[in-house]
Coordinates of C-alpha atoms and ligand atoms in Angstrom, one line a residue:
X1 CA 63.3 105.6 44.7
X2 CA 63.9 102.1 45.0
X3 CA 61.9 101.3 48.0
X4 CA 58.5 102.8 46.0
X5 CA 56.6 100.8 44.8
X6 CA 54.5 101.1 41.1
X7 CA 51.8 103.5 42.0
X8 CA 54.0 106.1 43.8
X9 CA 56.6 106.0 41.4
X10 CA 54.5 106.1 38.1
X11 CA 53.0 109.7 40.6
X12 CA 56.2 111.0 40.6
X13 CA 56.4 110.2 36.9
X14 CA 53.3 112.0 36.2
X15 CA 54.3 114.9 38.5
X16 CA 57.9 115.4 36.8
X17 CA 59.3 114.3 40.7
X18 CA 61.7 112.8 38.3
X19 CA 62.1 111.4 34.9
X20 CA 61.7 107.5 33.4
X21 CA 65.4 108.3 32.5
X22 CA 67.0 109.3 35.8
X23 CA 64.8 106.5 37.5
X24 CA 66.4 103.6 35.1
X25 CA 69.3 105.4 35.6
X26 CA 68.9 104.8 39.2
X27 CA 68.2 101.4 38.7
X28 CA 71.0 101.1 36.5
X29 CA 73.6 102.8 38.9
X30 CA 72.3 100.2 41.8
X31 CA 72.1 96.7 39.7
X32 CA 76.0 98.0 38.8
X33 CA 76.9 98.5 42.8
X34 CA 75.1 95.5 43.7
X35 CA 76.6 93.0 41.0
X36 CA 77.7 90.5 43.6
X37 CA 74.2 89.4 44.0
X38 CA 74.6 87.9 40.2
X39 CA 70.5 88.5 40.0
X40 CA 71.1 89.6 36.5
X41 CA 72.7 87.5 33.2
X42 CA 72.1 90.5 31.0
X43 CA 72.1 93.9 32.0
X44 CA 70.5 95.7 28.7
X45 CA 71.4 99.3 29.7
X46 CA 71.2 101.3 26.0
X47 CA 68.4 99.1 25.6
X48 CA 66.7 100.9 29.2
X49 CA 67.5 104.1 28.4
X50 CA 66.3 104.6 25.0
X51 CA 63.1 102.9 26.4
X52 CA 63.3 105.2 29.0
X53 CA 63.2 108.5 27.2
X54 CA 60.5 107.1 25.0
X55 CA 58.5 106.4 28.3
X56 CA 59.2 110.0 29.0
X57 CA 57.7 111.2 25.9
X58 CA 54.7 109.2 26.6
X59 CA 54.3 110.5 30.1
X60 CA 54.7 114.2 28.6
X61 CA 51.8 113.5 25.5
X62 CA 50.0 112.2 28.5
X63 CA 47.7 109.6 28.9
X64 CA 50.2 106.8 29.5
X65 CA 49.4 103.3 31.2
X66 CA 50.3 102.7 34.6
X67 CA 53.9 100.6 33.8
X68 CA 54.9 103.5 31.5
X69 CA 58.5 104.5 32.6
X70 CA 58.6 101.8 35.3
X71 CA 62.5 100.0 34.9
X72 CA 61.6 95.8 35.9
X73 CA 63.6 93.1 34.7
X74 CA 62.5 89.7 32.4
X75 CA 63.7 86.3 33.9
X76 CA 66.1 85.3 31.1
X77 CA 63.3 82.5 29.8
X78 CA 61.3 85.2 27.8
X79 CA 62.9 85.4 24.6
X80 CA 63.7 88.9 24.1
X81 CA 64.1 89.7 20.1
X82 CA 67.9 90.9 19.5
X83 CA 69.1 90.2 22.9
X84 CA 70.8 87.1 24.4
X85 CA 67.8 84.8 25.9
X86 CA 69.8 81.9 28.0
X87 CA 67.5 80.0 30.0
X88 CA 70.3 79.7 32.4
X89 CA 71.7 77.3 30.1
X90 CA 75.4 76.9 28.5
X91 CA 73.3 75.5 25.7
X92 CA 71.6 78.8 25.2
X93 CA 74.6 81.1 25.9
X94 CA 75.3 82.1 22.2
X95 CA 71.2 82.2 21.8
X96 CA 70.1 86.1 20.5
X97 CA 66.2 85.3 20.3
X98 CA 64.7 86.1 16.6
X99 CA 61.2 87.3 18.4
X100 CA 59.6 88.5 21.7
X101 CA 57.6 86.4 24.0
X102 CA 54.0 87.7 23.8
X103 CA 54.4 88.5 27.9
X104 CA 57.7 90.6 26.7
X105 CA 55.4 92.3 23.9
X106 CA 52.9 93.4 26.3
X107 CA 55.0 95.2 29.0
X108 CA 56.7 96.9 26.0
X109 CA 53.7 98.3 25.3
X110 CA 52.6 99.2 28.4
X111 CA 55.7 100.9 28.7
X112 CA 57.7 99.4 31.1
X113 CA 61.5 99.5 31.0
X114 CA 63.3 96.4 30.8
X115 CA 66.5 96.5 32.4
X116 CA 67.5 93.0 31.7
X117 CA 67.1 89.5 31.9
X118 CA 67.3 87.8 35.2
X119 CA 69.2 84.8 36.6
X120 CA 67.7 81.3 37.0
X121 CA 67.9 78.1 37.6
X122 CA 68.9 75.5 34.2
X123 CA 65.8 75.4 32.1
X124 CA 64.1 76.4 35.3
X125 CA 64.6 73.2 37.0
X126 CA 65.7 73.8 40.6
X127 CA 64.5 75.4 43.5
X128 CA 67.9 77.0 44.7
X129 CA 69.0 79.1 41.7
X130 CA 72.0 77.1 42.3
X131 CA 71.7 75.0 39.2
X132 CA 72.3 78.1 36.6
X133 CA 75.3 77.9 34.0
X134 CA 76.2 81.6 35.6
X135 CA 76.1 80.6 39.5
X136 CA 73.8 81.2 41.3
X137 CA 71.9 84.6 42.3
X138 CA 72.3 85.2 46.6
X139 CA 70.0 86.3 48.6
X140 CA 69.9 89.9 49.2
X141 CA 68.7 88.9 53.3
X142 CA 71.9 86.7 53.5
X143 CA 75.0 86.4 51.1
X144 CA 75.3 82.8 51.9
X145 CA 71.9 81.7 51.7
X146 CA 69.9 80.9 48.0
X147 CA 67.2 83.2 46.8
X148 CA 65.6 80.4 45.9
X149 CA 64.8 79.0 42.5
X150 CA 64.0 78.6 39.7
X151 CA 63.1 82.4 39.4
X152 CA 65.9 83.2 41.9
X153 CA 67.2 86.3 40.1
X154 CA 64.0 87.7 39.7
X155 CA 63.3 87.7 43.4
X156 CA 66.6 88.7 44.1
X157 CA 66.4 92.0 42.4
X158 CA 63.0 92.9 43.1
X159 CA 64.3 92.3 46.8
X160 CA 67.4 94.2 47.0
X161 CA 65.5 97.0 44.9
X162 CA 67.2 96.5 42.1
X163 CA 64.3 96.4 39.3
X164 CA 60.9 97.5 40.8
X165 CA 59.1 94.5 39.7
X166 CA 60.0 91.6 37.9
X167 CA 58.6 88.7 35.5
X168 CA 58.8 85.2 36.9
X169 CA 57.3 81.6 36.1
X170 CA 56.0 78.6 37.7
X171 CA 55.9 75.4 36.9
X172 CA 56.3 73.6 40.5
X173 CA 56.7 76.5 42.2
X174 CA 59.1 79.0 41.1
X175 CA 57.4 82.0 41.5
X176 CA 56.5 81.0 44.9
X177 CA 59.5 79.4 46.9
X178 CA 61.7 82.4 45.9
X179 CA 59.3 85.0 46.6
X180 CA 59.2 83.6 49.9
X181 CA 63.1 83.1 50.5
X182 CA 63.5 86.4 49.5
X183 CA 60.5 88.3 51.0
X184 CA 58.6 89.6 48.3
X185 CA 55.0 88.7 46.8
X186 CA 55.0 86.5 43.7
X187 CA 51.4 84.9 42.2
X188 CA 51.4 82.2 39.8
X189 CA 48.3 82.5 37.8
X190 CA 46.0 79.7 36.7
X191 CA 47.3 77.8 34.2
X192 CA 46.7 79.6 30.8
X193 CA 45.8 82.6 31.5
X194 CA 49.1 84.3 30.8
X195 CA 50.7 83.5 27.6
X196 CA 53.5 80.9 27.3
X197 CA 54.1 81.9 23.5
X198 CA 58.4 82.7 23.3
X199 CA 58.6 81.8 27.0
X200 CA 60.8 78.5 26.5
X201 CA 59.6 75.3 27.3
X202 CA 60.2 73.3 30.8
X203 CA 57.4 70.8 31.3
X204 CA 54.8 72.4 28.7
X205 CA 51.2 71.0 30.6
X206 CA 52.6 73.6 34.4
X207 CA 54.6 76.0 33.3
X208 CA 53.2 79.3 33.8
X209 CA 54.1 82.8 33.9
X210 CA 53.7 85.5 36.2
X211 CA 54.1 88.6 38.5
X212 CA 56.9 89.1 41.4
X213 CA 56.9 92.3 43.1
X214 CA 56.9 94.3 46.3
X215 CA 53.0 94.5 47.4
X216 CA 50.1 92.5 46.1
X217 CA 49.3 95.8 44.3
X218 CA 52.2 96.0 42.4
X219 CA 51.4 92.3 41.2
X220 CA 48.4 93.8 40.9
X221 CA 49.5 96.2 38.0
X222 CA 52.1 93.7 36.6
X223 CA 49.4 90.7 36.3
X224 CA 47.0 93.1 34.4
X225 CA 49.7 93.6 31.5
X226 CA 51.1 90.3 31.5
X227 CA 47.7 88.5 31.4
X228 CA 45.3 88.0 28.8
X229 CA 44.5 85.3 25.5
X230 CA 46.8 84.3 22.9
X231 CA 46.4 82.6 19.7
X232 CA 49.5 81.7 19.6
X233 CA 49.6 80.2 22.7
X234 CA 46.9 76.9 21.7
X235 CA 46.7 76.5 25.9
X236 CA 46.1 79.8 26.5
X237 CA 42.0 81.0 27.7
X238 CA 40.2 82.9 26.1
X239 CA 38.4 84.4 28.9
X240 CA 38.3 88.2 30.0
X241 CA 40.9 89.6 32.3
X242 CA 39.3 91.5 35.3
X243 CA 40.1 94.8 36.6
X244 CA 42.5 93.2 39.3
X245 CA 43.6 96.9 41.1
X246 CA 39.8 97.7 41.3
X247 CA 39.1 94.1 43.2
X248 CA 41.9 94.9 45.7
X249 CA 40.0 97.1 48.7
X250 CA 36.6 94.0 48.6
X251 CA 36.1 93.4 52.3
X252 CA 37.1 89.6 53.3
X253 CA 34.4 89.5 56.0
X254 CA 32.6 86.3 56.2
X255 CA 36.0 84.6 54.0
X256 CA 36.1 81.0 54.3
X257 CA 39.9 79.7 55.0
X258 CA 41.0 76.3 54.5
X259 CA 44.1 74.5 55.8
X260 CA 44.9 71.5 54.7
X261 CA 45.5 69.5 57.4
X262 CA 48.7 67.3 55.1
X263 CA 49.7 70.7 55.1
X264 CA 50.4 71.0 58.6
X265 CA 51.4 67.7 59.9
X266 CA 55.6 66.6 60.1
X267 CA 58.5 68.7 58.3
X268 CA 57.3 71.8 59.0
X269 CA 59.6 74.3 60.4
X270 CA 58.1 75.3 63.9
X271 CA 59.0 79.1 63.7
X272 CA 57.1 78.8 60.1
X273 CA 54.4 77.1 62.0
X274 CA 54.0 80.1 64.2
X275 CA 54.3 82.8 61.7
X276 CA 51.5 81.8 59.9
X277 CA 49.4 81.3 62.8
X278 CA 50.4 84.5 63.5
X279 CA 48.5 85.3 59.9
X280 CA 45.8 83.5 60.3
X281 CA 44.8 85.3 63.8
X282 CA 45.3 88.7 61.3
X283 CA 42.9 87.2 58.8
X284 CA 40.6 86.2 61.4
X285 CA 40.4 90.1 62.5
X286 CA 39.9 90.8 59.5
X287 CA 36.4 88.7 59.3
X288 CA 37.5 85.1 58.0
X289 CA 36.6 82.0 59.5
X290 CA 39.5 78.9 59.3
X291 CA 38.4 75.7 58.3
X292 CA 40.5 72.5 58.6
X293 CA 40.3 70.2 55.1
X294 CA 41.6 66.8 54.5
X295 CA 43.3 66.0 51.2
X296 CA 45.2 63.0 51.0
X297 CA 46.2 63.0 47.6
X298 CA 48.7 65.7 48.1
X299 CA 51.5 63.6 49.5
X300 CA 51.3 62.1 46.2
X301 CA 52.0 65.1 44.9
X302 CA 56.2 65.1 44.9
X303 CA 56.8 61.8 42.6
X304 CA 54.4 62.5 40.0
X305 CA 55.1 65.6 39.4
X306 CA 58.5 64.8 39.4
X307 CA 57.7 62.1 36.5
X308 CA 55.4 64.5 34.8
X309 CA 58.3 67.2 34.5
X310 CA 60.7 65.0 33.4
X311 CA 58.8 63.1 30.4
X312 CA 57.3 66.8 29.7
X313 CA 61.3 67.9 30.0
X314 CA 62.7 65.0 28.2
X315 CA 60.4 66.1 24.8
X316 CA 60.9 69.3 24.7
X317 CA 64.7 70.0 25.5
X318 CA 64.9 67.3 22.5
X319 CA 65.3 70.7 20.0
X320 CA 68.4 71.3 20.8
X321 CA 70.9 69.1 19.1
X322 CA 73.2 71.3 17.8
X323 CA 71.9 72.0 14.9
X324 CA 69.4 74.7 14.5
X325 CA 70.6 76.6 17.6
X326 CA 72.2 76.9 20.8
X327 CA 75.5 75.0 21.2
X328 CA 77.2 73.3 19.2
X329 CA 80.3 70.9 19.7
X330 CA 83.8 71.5 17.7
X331 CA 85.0 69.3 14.9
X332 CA 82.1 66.7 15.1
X333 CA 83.1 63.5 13.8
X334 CA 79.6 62.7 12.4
X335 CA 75.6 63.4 13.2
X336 CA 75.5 61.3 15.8
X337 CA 78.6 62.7 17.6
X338 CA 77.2 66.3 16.7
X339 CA 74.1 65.3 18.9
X340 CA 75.7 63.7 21.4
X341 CA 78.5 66.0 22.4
X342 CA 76.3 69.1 21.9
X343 CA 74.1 67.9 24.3
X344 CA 76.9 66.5 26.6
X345 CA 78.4 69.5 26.5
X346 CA 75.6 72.3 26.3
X347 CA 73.2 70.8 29.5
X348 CA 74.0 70.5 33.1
X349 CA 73.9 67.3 34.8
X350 CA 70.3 68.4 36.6
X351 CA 69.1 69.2 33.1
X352 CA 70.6 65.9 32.3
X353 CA 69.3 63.9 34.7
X354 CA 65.6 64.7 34.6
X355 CA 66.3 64.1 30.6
X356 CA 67.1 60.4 31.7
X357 CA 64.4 60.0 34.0
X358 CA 61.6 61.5 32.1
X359 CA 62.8 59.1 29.0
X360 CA 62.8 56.4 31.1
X361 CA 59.4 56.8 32.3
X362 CA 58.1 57.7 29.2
X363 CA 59.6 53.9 27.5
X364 CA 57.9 51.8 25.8
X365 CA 57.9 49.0 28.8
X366 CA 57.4 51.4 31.7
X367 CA 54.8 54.0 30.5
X368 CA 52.1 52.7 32.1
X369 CA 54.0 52.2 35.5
X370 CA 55.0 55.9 35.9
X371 CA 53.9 58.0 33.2
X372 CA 50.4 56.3 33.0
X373 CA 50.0 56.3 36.7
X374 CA 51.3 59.9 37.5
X375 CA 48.8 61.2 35.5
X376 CA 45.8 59.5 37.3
X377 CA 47.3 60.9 40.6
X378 CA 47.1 64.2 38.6
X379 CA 43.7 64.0 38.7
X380 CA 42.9 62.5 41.7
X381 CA 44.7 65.6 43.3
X382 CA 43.1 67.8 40.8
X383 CA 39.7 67.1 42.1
X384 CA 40.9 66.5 45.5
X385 CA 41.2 70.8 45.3
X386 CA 37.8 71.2 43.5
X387 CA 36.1 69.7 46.3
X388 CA 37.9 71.3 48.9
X389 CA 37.1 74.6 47.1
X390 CA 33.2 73.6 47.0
X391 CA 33.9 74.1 50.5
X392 CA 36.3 77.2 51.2
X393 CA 37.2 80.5 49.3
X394 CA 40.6 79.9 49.9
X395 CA 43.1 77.4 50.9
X396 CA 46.4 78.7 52.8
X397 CA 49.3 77.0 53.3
X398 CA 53.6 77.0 54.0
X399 CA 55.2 78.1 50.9
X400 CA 58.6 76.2 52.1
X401 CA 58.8 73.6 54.8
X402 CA 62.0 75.7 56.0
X403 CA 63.9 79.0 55.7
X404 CA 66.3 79.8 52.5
X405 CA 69.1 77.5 53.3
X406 CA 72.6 78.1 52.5
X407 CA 74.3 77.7 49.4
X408 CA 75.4 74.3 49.1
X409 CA 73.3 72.5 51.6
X410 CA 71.4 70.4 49.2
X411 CA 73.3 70.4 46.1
X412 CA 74.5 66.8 46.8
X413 CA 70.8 65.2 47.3
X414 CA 68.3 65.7 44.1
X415 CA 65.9 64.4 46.5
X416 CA 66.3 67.0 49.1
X417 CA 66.1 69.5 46.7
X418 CA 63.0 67.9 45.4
X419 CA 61.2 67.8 48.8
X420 CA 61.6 71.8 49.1
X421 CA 58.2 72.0 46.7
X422 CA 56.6 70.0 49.0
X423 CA 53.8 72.9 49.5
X424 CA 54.0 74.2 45.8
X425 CA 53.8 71.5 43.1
X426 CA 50.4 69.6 43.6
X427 CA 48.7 73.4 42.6
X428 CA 50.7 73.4 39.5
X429 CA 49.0 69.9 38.8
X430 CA 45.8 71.5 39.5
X431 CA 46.4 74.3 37.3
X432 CA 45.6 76.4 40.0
X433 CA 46.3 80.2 40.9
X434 CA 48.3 81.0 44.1
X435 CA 50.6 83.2 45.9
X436 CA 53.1 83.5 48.2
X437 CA 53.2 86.7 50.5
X438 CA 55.8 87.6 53.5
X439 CA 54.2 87.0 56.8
X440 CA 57.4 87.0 58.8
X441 CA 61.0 86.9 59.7
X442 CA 62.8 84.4 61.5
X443 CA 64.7 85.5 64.0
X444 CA 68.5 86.5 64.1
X445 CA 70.5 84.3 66.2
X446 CA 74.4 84.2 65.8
X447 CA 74.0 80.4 63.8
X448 CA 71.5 81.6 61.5
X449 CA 70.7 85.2 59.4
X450 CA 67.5 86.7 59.5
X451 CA 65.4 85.4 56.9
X452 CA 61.7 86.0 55.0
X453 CA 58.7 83.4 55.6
X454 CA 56.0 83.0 53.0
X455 CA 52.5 81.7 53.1
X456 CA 50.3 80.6 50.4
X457 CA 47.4 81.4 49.3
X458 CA 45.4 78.8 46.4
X459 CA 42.6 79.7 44.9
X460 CA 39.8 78.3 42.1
X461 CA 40.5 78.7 38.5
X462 CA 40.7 82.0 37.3
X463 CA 40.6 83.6 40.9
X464 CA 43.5 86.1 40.7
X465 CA 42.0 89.0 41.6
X466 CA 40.4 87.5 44.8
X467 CA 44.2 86.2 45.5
X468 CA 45.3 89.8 45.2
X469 CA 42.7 91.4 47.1
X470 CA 43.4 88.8 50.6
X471 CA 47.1 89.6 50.4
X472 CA 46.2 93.2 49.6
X473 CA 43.9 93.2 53.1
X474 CA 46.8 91.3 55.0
X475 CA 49.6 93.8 53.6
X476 CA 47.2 96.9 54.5
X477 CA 47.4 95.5 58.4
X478 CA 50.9 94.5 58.6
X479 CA 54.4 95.7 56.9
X480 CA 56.3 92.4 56.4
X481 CA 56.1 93.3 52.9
X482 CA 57.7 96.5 53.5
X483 CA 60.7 95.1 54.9
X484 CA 64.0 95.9 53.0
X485 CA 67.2 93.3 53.6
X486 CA 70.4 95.0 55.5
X487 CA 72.8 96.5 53.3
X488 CA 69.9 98.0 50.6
X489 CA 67.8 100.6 52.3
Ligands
LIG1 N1 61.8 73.1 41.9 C1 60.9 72.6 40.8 C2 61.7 71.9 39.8 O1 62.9 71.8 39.9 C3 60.0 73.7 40.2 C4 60.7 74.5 39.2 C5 59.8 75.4 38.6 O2 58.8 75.8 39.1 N2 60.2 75.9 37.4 O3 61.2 71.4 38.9

């Protein structure tokens, strides 16, 4: 049951193959087996299966949405009313969220069983899930090797079939790298077209939330219930969602591909290189032409984002002092030492660090040096993908310039950890839609596992369901996405 994906299982659903109960159940039974994987920080089983039978009743009255029944599993940034919402955070370990996120609202009533909330990286900074207060998630394809990060849990599971689908979000490219660590197919939607009301704050102006599944249909299905406007969400667009699952069989004759040619040039992994020329020749058979772009602003891409975040960072993780929630030093001596030692003790030294920087470059002497000047190259690399999109439908790209690396490789070197969203962060800047989709496997040698490869696809504003239907045409001719890691068949 585990290896179906949406459709078939809400069929068998419908066709009493089995119940919304036994199938959490299942679910259930396998997140318990598989626990070293540490994708989940809560496991909410009562929670499931008194969803569950309430799905079932639905089913039986008939008439039911597509996610009715179907268990999937929130990233733990999505507050969740009455049940611990972390953020991957010490600071937010005693934190039972008052109220639901608007995105957790609307898969309740869609029907969809949560089964939990997911590991992740620290406030969703990192790109190796290796920065969470609970350790970090592994990948299901190799026990050493990260799932990737920030939304590592969430790929995790949804890999080693242990939720069907899951929530992720994006703000450099979270949905993305760990999708494509881990094999499955994530989309980060333009920026506010999913709600970010309840879903706690990273860097406010890119974080965005979205689908990780199995197929480009099942994001499909997950997108449609996640997406929509929110008044209380002031960023959010008020524009009307499309029918994505009804866009997904379009022909892609006569498609226009670009590749950015930055994309392509040093620090690419060859074997990545290959696989997705391998794509490209599938996408050509399937009627698209490939274009070569220039866009020089994405190099630039890296530091200011990496300003952005942290001044964006630096604001909002200033709520937690100790005092209204979250946690909150012994025996403090005075205000001051309440602040200071809640925060010293409650954040990691990631969290910490971008704190520092972002404050820094936010200062009264050195805002126009960093902060100032990041946001111009914002621009410039915003309009740098409006012209290139004047000229293609889509641009594709690496996800990662390498495989999932092994725990512990890059923990040492912020840097090198920054340099993994290489490909990812200049569409967050844009506000852009993209996804990442399996294209390949690298192969298994006795020095390194078998791992997932990812490519991206970016689209214009508000594209989604043109995203979904090119993955949905490459996953119709090829079965990467069908693949299930050693150990969880
Ligand atoms: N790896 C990036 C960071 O650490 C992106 C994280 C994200 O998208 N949430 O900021």
């Amino acid at each position: 049951m585990h290896t179906k994906t949406i459709k078939q299982l809400a069929e068998g659903l419908r066709a009493g193959t089995f119940s919304s109960v036994e199938l959490t159940q299942h679910f259930l039974t396998r997140i318990e087996k598989f626990h070293a994987l540490n994708a989940f920080i809560t496991v909410t089983q009562e929670h499931a299966l008194t969803a569950a039978k309430q799905a079932d009743k639905r089913l039986a009255e008939g008439n039911a949405p597509l996610l009715t029944g179907i268990p999937f599993a929130h990233k733990d940034i999505f507050c969740t009313h009455g049940i611990k919402t972390s953020c991957g955070s010490k600071m937010l370990d005693n934190f039972i969220a008052p109220y639901n996120a608007t995105v957790v609202d609307k898969l309740h009533h869609a029907g969809a069983v949560m089964l939990g909330k997911l590991n992740m990286d620290e406030f969703a900074m990192g790109s190796s899930n290796e920065n969470s207060f609970y350790g970090a998630a592994h990948n299901p394809w190799h026990e050493n090797v990260v799932p990737g990060g920030s939304s590592g849990g969430s790929a995790a599971a949804v890999a080693a079939g242990l939720a069907v689908c899951a929530t992720g979000t994006d703000t450099g490219g979270s949905i993305r790298q760990p999708a494509a660590f881990c094999g499955i197919t994530g989309l980060k939607p333009s920026y506010g077209r999913v709600s970010r009301y309840g879903m706690i704050a990273y860097a406010s102006s890119l974080d965005q939330g979205g689908p990780m599944a199995r197929s480009a249909e099942d994001a499909a299905i997950l997108l449609q219930a996640m997406a929509g406007f929110d008044e209380k969400d002031s960023t959010s667009i008020n524009e009307p969602v499309p029918d994505y699952s009804r866009h997904l069989t379009e022909s892609l004759q006569g498609l226009k591909i670009g590749l950015p040619k930055e994309f392509f040039q040093h620090g690419l992994n060859n074997q990545i290189a290959q696989d997705i020329d391998n794509a490209l020749n599938e996408y050509r058979k399937l009627g698209a032409t490939i274009i070569e772009l220039s866009m020089p602003t994405l190099t630039m891409a890296i530091p200011a984002y990496y300003v952005l975040a942290s001044a964006e960072c630096s604001s909002n993780l200033s709520r937690y002092d100790g005092v209204r929630f979250g946690h909150r030093c012994e025996h403090p001596a005075d205000l001051t030492d309440l602040y200071l030692r809640s925060r010293a003790e409650g954040f990691g030294s990631e969290v910490k660090r971008r704190i520092l920087m972002g404050t820094y470059a936010l200062s009264a002497g050195y805002y126009d040096a960093y902060y100032l000047k990041a946001q111009k190259i914002r621009r410039l690399i915003s309009d740098d993908f409006q012209h290139a999109l004047t000229q293609v439908d889509v641009i594709m790209s690496p996800v990662t310039p390498s495989h999932a690396f092994t725990l512990g490789e890059k923990t040492a070197d912020p840097v090198h950890m920054y340099l993994e969203d290489l490909y990812t962060i200049a569409i967050n800047l844009a506000g852009l839609p993209a996804m990442s989709i399996p294209i390949g496997l690298s192969a298994d040698t006795p020095e390194a596992p078998k791992l997932p490869v990812g490519l991206q696809l970016i689209g214009a504003y508000f594209s989604e369901a043109k995203l979904l239907n090119i993955a949905h045409a490459y996953q119709q001719v090829t079965n990467w996405h069908q693949l299930i890691p050693t150990g969880f068949e």
